[in-house]
XYZ file of C-alpha atoms in Angstrom:
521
model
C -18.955 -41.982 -8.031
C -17.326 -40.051 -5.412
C -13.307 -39.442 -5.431
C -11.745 -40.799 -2.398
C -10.645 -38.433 -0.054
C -7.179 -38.677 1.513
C -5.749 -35.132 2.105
C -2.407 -33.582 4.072
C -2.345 -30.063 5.375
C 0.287 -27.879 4.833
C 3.006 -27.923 6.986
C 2.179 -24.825 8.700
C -0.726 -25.771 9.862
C 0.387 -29.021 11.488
C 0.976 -27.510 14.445
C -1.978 -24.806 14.235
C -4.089 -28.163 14.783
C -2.973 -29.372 17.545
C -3.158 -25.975 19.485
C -6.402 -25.389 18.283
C -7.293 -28.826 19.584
C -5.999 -28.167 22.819
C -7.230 -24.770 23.346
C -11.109 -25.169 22.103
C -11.978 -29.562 22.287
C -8.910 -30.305 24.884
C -9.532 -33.913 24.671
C -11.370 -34.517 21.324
C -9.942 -35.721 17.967
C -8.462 -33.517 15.891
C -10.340 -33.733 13.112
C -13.296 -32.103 14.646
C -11.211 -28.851 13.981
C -10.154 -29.737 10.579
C -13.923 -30.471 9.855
C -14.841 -27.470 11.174
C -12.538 -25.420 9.267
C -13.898 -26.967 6.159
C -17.424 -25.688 7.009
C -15.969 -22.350 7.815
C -14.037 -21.574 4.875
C -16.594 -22.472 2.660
C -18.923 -20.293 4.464
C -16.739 -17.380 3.610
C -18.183 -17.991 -0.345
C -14.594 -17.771 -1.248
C -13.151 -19.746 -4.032
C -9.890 -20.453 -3.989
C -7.804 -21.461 -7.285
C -5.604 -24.017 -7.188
C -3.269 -23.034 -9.569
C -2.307 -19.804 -7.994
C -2.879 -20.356 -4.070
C -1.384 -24.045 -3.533
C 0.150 -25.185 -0.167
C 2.847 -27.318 0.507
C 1.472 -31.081 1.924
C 3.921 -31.830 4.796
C 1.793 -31.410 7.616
C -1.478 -33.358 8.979
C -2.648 -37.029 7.096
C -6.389 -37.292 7.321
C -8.119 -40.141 5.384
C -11.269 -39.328 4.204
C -12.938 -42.268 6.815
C -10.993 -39.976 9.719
C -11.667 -36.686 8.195
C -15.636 -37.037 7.483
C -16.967 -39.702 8.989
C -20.520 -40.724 8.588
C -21.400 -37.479 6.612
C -18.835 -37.715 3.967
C -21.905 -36.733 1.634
C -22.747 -33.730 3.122
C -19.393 -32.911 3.178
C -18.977 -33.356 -0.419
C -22.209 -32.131 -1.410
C -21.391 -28.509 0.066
C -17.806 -28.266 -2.301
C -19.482 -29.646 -5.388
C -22.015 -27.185 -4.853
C -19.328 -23.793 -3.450
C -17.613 -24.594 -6.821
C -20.615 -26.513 -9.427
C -18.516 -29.542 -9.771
C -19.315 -33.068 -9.690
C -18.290 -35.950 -6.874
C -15.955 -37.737 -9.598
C -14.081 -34.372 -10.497
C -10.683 -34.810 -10.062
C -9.954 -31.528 -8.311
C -12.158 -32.161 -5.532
C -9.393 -33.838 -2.923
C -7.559 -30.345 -4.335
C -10.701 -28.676 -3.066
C -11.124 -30.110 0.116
C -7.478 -29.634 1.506
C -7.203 -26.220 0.444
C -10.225 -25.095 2.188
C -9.179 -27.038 5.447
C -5.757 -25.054 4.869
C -8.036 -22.219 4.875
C -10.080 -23.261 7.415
C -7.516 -23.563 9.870
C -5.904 -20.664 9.223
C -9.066 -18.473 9.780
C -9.768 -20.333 12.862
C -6.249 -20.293 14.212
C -5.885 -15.911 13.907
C -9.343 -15.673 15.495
C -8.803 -17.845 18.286
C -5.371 -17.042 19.005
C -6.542 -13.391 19.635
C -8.286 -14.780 22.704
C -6.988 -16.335 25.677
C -10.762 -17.078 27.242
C -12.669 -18.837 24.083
C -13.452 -22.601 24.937
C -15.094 -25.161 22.187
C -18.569 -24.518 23.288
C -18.813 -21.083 23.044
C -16.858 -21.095 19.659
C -19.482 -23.932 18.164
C -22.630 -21.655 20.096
C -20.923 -18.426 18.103
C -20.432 -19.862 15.088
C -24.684 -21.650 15.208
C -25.625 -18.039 16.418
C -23.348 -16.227 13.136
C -25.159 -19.474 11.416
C -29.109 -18.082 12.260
C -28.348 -14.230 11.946
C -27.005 -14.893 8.615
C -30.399 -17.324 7.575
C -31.817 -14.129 9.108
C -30.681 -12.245 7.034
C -31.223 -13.127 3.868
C -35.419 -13.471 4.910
C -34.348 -10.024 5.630
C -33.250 -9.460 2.098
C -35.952 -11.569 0.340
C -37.662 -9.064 -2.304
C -40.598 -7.135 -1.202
C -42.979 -7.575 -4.581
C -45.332 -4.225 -4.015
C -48.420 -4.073 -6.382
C -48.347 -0.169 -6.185
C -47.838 1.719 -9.708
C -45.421 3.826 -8.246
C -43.105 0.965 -7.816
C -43.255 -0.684 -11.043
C -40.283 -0.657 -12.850
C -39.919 -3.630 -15.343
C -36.622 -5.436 -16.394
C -34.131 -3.190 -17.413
C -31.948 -4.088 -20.857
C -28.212 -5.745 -19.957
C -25.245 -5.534 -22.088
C -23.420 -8.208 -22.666
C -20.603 -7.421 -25.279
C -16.862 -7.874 -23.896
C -16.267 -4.908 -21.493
C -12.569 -4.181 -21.911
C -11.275 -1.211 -19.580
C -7.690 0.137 -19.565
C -6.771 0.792 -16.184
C -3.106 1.807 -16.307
C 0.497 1.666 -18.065
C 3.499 -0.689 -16.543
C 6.842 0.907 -16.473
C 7.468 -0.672 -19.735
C 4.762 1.440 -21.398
C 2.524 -1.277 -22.265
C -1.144 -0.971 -21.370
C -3.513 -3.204 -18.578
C -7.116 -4.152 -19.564
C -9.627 -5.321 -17.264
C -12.011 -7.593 -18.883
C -15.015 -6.676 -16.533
C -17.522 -9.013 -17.348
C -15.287 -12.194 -18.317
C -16.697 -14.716 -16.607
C -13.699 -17.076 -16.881
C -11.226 -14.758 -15.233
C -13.877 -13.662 -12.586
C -17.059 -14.954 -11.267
C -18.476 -11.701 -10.147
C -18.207 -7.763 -11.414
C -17.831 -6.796 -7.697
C -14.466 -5.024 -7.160
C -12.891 -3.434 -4.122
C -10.430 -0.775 -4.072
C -8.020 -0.226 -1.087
C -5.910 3.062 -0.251
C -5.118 5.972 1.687
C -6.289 9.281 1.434
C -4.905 10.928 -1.549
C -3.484 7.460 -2.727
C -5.650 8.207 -5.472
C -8.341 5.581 -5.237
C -11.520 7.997 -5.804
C -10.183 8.794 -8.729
C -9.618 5.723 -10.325
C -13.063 4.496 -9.110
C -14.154 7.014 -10.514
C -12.137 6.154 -14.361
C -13.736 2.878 -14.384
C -17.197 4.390 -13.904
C -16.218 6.556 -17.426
C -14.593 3.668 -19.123
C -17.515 1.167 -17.882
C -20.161 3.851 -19.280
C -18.316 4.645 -22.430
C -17.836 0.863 -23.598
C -21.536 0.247 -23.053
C -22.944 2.639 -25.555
C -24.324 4.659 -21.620
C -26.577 1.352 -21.499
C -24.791 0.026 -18.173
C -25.795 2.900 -15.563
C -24.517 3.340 -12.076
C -25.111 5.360 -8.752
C -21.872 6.652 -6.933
C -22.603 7.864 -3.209
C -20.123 9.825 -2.074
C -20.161 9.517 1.744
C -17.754 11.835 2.145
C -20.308 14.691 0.598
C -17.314 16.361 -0.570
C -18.950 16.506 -4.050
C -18.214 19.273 -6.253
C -17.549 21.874 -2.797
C -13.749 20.646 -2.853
C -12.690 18.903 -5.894
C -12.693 20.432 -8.955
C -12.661 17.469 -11.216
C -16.091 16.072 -9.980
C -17.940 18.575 -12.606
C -15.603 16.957 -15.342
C -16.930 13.309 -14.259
C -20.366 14.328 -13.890
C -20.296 16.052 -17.373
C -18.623 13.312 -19.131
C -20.945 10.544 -17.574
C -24.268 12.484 -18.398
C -24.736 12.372 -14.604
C -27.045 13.725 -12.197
C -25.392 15.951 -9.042
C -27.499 15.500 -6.037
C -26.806 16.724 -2.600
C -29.171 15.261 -0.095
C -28.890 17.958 1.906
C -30.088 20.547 -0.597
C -32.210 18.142 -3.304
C -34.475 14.619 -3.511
C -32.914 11.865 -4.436
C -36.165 10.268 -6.397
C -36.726 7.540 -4.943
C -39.159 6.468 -1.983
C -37.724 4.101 0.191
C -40.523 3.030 2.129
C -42.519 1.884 -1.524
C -40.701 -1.619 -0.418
C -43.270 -2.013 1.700
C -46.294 -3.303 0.368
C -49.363 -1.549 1.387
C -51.583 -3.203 -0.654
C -51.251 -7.234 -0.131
C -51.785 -8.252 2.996
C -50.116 -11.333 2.534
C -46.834 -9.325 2.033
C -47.713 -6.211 4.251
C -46.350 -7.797 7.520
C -43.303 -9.257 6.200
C -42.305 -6.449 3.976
C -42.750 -4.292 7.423
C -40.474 -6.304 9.336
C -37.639 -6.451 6.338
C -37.967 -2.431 6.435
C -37.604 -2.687 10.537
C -34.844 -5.123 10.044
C -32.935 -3.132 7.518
C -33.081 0.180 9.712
C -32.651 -1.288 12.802
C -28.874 -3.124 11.281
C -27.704 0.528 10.454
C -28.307 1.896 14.013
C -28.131 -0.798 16.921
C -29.236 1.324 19.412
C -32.784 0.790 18.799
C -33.946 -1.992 20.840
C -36.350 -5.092 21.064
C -39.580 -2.510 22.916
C -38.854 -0.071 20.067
C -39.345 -2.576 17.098
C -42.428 -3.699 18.333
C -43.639 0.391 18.176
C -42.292 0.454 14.793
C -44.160 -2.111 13.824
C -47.367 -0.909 15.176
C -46.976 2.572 13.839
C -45.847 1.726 10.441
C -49.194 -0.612 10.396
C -51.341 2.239 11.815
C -50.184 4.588 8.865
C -50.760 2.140 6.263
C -53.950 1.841 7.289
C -54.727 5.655 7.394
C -53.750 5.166 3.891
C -55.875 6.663 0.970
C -55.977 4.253 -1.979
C -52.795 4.752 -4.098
C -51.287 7.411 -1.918
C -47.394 6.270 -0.990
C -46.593 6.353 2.652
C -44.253 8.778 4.278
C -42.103 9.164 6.996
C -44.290 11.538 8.563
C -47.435 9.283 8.133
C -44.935 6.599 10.376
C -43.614 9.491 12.804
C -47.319 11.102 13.342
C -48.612 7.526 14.984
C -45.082 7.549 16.801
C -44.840 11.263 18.218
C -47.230 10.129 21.424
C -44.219 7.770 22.349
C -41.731 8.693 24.704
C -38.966 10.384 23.114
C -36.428 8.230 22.679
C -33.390 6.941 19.197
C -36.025 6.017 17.700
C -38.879 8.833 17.203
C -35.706 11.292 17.266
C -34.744 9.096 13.889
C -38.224 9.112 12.282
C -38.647 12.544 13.105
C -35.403 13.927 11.095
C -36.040 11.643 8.273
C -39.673 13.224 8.020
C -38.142 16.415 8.566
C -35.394 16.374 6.403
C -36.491 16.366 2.307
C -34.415 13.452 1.598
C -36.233 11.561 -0.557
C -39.017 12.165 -3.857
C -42.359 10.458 -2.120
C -44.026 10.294 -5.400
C -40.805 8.802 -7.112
C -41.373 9.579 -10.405
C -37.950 8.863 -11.523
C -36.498 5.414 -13.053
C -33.059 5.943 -10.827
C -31.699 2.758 -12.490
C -31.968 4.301 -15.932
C -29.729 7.364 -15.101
C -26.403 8.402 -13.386
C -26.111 9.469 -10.272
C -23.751 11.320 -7.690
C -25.492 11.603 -4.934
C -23.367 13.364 -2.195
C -24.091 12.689 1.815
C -22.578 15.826 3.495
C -21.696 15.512 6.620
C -23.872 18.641 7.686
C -26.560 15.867 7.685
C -27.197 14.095 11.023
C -25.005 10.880 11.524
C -27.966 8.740 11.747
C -29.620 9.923 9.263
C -26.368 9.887 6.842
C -26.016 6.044 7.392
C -29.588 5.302 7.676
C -30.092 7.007 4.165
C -27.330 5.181 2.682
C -28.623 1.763 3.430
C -32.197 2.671 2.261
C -30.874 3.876 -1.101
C -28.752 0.530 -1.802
C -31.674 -1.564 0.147
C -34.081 -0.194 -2.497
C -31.496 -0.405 -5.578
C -31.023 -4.286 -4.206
C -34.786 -4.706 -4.100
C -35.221 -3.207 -7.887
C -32.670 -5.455 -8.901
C -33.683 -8.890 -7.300
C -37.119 -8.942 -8.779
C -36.268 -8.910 -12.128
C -34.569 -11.970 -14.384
C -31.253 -12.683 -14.110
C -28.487 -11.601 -16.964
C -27.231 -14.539 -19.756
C -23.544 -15.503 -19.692
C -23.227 -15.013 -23.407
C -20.023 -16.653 -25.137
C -18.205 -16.445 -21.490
C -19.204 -12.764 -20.835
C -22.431 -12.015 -18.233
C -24.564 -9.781 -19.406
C -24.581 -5.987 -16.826
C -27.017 -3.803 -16.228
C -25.973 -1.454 -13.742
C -22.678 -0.261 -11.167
C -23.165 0.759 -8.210
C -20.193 2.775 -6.108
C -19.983 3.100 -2.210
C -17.157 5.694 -1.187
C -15.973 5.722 1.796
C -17.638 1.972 2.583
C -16.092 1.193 5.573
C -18.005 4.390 7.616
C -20.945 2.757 5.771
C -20.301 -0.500 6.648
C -18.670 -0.333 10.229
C -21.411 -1.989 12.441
C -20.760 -5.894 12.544
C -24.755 -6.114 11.890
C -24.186 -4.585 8.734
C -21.730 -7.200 7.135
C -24.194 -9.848 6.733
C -26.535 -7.542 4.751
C -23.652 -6.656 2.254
C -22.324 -10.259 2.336
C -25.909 -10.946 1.051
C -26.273 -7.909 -1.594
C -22.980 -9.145 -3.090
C -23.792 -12.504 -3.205
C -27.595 -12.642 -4.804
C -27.186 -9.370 -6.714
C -24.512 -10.287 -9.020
C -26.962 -12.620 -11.269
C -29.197 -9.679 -11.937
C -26.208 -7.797 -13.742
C -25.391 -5.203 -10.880
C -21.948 -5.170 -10.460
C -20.620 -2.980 -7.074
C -17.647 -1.179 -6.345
C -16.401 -0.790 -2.689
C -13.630 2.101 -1.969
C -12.341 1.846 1.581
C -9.111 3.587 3.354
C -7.698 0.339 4.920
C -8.051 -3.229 3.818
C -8.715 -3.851 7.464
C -11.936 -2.698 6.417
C -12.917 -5.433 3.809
C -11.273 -8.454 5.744
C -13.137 -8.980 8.661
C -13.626 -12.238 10.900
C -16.960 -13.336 9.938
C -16.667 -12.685 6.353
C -14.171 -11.426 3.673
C -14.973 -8.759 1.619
C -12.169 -8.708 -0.398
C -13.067 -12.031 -1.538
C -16.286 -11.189 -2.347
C -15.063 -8.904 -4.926
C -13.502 -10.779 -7.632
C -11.150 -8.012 -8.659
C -9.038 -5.639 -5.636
C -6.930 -3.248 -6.314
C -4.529 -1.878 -3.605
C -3.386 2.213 -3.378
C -0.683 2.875 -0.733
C -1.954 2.010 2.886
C -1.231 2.938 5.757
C -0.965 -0.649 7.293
C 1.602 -3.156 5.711
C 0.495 -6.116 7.651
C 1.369 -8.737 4.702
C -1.459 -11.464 5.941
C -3.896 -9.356 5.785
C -3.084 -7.909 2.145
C -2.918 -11.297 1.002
C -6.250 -12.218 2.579
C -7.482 -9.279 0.134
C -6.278 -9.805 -2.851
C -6.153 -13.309 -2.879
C -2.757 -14.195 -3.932
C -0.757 -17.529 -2.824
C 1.594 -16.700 0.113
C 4.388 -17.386 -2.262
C 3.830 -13.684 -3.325
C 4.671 -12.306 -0.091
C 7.880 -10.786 -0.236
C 7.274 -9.078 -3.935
C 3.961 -7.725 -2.746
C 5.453 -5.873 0.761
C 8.216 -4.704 -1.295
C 6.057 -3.153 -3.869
C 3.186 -1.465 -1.747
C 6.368 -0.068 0.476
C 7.616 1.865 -2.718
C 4.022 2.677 -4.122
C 3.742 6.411 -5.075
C 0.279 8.281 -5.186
C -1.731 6.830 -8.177
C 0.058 3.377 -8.543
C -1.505 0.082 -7.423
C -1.481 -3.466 -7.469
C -4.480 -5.683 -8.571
C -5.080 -9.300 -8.588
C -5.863 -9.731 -12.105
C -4.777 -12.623 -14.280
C -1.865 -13.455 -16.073
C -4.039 -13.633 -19.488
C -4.405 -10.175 -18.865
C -1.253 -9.305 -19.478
C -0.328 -8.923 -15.959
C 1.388 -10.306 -13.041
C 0.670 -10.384 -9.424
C 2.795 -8.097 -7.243
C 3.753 -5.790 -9.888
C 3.287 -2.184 -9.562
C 1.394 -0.080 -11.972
C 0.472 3.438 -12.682
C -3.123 3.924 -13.078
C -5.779 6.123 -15.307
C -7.524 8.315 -13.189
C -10.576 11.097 -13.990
């Protein structure tokens, strides 16, 4: 039986819903926006706890007849699935008001920033973010190739406790980070937040060690370094990469062994046209400028090559570029052309990448275009790896992991607004395979972004110093209750270079807001 419904907003956002009501529906009810914000925060995927992020009730009444109307089902349906809860859980009314609370506030700090928007075009944007995101994930579905080059079978979890120490209070006593706890955290995804020189990198790069060490080397991981800084300018990158057992590669000077176009299946027709347009899809997201006319030549070329195909033989980028060079020259066929110039990638791929380490530096020597485009074809065929094999057992509250994978530098990476819905995808479906991901950015600005949080994708954040000290938006990233606000701004404004704050629990043995210095390699 389902609870009954009756729900007050915080008292803050009171009058947030009647602007909003006056500024996007002018005459309709208000609780088509608190509806709406419902929809929206749960949209974001983020799950909000109750014990640590509660609002006040002293603003807007809504009974449930009022708030959902004929669809109260639906409604419902959608929170007992976000949180895998049933109707007659107690917490749902809890639920529901805190993600209207969310809602609200989302909509409010994206509407206010515009003095044009008007309800339809807010409910067209929000149907057209709606299909590009349904887009996407077609875009992500796995591309199953029947080639022996490309068949890699499950690879092993583990799924013992994976305890990490990740710094010293001022008190002396030691932080853990149970990675894999499922009770603390629903994902391994983590996000890390800081200047340059804050000390970040290095820290990422201690929880790689620790996470390898603790495993027995049976979790592996890939670090791309988009800085390609590498071992040219820091000295301590040879210590890593010695301790890890990991491979150096610079793609400007060696392979990385893999072949990103083996995700398209050249065998089965049934999955050679759809596989095609996933590849299209996924290079045309990392560089916009490639229009409608020049997808369709894509197509055609990549279809021509495949069919010039020996039996067995792996297509190239020259195969795609030699049916493409009679074009006019235009982004595109410059593109194709530098990626079959350049010897980025190991055609035959011989190598099982997911059963090593890897650093594999992008120097900035390389062309821009072909820097990000190589980027997202190394985690597009890492994701693709993953997502066709079983998914890891939560064993005695602990999921079982398989492999990390580390993006410095994400938010050059990541920058595009086409991109987001790709990674909001990767983070999302990957995480039951036992990939865990680690996201190092400059500014949280960078991980909190209209359309979608990434800080709250990650389940654990850690913030360096910064640069910014806008207090919404750090909260937004580390997902703290607002109550927090004055001890966090007062702690990142006296952060030195190496200390941080993290969002982990209090059954860790810490407490939110409070400074830390942390291990670095």
């Amino acid at each position: 039986m389902i609870s009954s419904i009756h729900i007050k907003t915080s008292k803050e956002n009171q009058d947030r819903i009647s602007t909003l009501t006056k500024k996007i529906y002018t005459d309709a009810p208000e609780n088509h926006i608190a509806r709406l914000a419902l929809v929206l925060s749960l949209r974001t995927g983020r799950k909000i706890d109750l014990d640590t992020e509660k609002k006040d009730s002293g603003g807007k009444e809504y009974k449930e007849e009022t708030l959902f109307g004929r669809y109260k089902d639906i409604y419902i349906a959608l929170v007992c699935q976000h949180y895998g809860i049933s109707p007659d859980d107690p917490k749902l009314p809890q639920y529901v008001k805190a993600h209207v609370d969310h809602g609200i506030e989302l909509i409010y700090n994206e509407v206010s920033q515009s003095s044009t928007i008007r309800g339809t075009d807010y409910l067209l944007k929000k149907v057209t973010d709606g299909i590009f995101e349904l887009t996407s994930i077609d875009t992500l579905a796995p591309t199953i190739s029947n080639t022996s080059y490309n068949s890699i079978p499950d690879k092993s979890y583990f799924s013992a406790p994976i305890r990490i120490k990740i710094g010293d209070l001022k008190n002396g006593e030691v932080i853990h980070l149970e990675w894999n706890n499922t009770q603390f955290r629903p994902n391994c995804h983590i996000a890390i937040a800081g200047t340059s020189g804050s000390g970040k990198t290095r820290f990422a790069r201690h929880l790689i060690k620790e996470i390898v060490n603790n495993t027995n080397h049976q979790v592996n991981f890939l670090f791309i370094d988009f800085k390609g800084q590498g071992r040219q300018q820091e000295s301590y990158s040879d210590q890593f990469i010695n301790e890890t057992n990991c491979e150096y590669r610079d793609l400007s000077k060696s392979k990385f062994p893999i072949n990103p176009l083996s995700i398209i299946n050249t065998i089965n027709e049934n999955e050679k046209i759809s596989s095609i347009l996933r590849f299209i899809d996924i290079l045309t997201k990392c560089n916009p400028k490639i229009g409608e006319v020049q997808k369709s030549h894509l197509k055609t070329a990549i279809k021509n090559a495949i069919d010039n195909l020996s039996p067995g033989e792996p297509l190239t980028f020259n195969d795609i570029y030699q049916q493409l060079e009679s074009n006019k020259p235009d982004s595109l066929t410059e593109l194709i052309e530098r990626l079959a110039e350049l010897p980025l990638f190991d055609t035959q791929n011989n190598a099982e990448v997911i059963n090593k380490n890897y650093y594999l530096s992008i120097p900035s020597s390389l062309p821009e275009n072909v820097r990000i485009t190589a980027v997202f074809l190394v985690i597009y065929y890492i994701y693709n790896t993953f997502i066709q094999m079983s998914d890891t057992p939560n064993e005695q509250g602990y999921q079982g992991v398989r492999f990390l994978l580390v993006i410095d530098e994400a938010h050059f990476v990541f920058k595009d607004k086409a991109t987001h819905s790709l990674l909001e995808e990767i983070l999302r479906t990957i995480r039951s395979k036992g990939v865990g991901i680690i996201l190092i950015s400059q500014s949280i600005a960078d991980f909190v972004h209209r359309s979608f949080n990434l800080g709250s994708a990650c389940s654990t954040n850690f913030l360096f110093q910064l640069k910014e000290q806008k207090i919404q938006t750090i909260r937004e990233f580390a997902n703290y209750p607002q109550s927090l606000d004055s001890k966090v701004k007062q702690a990142m404004e006296q952060l030195k270079p190496g200390e941080a704050l993290a969002n982990l629990r209090k059954e860790e043995g810490y407490q939110l807001g409070t400074p830390f210095q942390t291990y670095t390699t």
